[in-house]
CSV table of C-alpha atoms in Angstrom, one decimal:
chain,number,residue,atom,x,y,z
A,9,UNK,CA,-7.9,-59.0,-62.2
A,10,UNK,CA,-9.5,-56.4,-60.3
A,11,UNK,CA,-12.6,-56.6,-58.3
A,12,UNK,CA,-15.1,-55.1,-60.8
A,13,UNK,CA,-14.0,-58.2,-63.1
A,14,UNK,CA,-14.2,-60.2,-60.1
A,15,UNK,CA,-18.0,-58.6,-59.8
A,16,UNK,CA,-18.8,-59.1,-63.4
A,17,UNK,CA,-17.8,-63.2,-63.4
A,18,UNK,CA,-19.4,-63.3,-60.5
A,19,UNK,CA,-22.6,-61.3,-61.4
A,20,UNK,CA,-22.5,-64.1,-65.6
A,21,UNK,CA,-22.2,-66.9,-62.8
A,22,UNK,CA,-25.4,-66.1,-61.4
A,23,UNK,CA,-28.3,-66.5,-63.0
A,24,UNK,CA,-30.3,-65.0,-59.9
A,25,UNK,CA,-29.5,-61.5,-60.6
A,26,UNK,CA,-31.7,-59.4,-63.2
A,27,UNK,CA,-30.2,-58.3,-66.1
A,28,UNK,CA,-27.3,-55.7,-66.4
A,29,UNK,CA,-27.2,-55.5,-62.4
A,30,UNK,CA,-24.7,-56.1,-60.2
A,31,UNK,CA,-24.3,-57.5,-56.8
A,32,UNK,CA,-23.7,-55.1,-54.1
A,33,UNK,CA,-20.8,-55.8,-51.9
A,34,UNK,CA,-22.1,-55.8,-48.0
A,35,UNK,CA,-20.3,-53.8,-45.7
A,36,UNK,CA,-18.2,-55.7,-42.9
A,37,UNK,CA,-19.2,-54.7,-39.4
A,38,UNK,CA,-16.9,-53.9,-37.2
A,39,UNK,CA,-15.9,-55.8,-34.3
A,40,UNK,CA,-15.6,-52.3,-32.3
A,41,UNK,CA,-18.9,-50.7,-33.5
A,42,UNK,CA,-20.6,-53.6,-32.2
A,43,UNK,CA,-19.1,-53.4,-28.5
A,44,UNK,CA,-20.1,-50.6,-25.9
A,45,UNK,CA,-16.8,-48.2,-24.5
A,46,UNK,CA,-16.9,-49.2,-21.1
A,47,UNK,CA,-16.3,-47.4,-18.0
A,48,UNK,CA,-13.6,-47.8,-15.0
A,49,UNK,CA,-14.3,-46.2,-12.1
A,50,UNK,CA,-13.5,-46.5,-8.3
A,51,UNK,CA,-15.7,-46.0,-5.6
A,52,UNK,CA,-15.3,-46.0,-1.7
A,53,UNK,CA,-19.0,-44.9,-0.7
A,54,UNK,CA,-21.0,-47.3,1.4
A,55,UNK,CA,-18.2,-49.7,1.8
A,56,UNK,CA,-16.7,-48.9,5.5
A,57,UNK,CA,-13.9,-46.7,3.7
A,58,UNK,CA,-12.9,-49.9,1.5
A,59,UNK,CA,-12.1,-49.1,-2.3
A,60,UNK,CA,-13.9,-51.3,-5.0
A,61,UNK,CA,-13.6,-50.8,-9.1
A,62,UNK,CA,-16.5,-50.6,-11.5
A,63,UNK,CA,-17.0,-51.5,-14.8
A,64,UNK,CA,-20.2,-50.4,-16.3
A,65,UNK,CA,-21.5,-49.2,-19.9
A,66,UNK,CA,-22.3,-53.5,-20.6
A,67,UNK,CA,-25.5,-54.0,-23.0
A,68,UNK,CA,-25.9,-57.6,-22.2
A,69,UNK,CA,-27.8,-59.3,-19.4
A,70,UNK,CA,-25.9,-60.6,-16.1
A,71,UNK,CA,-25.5,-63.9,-17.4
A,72,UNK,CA,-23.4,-63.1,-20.4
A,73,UNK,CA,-21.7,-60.7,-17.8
A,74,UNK,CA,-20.9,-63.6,-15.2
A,75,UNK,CA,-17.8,-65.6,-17.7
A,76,UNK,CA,-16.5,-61.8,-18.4
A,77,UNK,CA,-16.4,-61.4,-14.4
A,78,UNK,CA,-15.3,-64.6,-13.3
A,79,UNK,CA,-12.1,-64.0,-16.0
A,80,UNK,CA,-11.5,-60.7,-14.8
A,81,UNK,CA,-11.1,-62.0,-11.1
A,82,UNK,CA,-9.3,-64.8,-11.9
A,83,UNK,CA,-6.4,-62.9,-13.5
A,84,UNK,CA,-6.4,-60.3,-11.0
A,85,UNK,CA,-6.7,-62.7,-8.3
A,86,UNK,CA,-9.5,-60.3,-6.3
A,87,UNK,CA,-13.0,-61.0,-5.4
A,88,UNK,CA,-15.8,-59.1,-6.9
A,89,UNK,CA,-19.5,-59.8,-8.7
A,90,UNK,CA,-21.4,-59.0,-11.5
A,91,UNK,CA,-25.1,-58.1,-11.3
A,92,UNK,CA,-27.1,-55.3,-12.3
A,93,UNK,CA,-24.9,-54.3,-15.5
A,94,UNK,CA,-21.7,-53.7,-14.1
A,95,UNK,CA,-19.0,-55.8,-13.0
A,96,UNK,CA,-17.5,-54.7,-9.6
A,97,UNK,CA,-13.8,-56.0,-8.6
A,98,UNK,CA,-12.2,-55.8,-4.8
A,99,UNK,CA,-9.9,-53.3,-4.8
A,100,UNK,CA,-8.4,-50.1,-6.5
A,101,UNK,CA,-7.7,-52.0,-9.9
A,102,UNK,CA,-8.7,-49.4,-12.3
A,103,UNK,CA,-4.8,-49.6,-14.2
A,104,UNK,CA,-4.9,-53.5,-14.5
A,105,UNK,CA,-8.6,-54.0,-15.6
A,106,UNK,CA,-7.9,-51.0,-18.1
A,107,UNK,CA,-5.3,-53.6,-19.3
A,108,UNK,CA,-6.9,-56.7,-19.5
A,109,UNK,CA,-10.1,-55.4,-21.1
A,110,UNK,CA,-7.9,-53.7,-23.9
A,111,UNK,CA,-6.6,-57.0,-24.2
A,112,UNK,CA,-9.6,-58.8,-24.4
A,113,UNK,CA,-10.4,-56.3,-27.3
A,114,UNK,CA,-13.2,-54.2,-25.3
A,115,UNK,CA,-13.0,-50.4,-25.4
A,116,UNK,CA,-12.7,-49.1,-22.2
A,117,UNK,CA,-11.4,-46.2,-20.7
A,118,UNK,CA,-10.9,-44.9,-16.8
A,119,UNK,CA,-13.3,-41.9,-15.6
């Protein structure tokens, strides 16, 4: 059985649909077209010559952000915050969070 039979039993099975019309399948989303590429950068400005790594490109407000954050620094076992979009971690870590946000299945990428 193909899926157009599959279709058709579906579409004599329910009486819902008008005559002679069949159901539209609905596309899946993607889990990727749904989540922003994010951002890695490093940054020594304002910070008495001490490096710190960025994430930005987030869409969600700072409390969805916080769990995100608090896993990051946990695995890297560095300090850091999250407020105002972005997700800042102690340190030159831009290799390492590149990794563990792959992993976590976020596009990211290092600028």
């Amino acid at each position: 059985m193909d899926w157009q039979d599959a279709l058709r039993q579906f579409a004599e099975s329910n009486p819902d649909l008008p005559e002679g019309q069949e159901p539209v399948a609905e596309p899946q989303e993607r889990a990727s077209a749904r989540q922003p590429r994010l951002d890695i950068f490093m940054e020594r400005k304002g910070r008495g010559g001490k490096t710190a790594t960025f994430v930005s490109g987030w869409v969600c407000d700072d409390a969805d952000l916080q769990p995100i954050a608090t896993a990051l620094k946990q695995k890297l076992g560095a300090g850091g915050s999250a407020r105002g979009g972005e997700i800042l971690i102690q340190g030159d870590r831009r290799k390492d969070l590149l990794r563990l946000l792959t992993e976590m299945g976020y596009k990211a990428r290092i600028i």
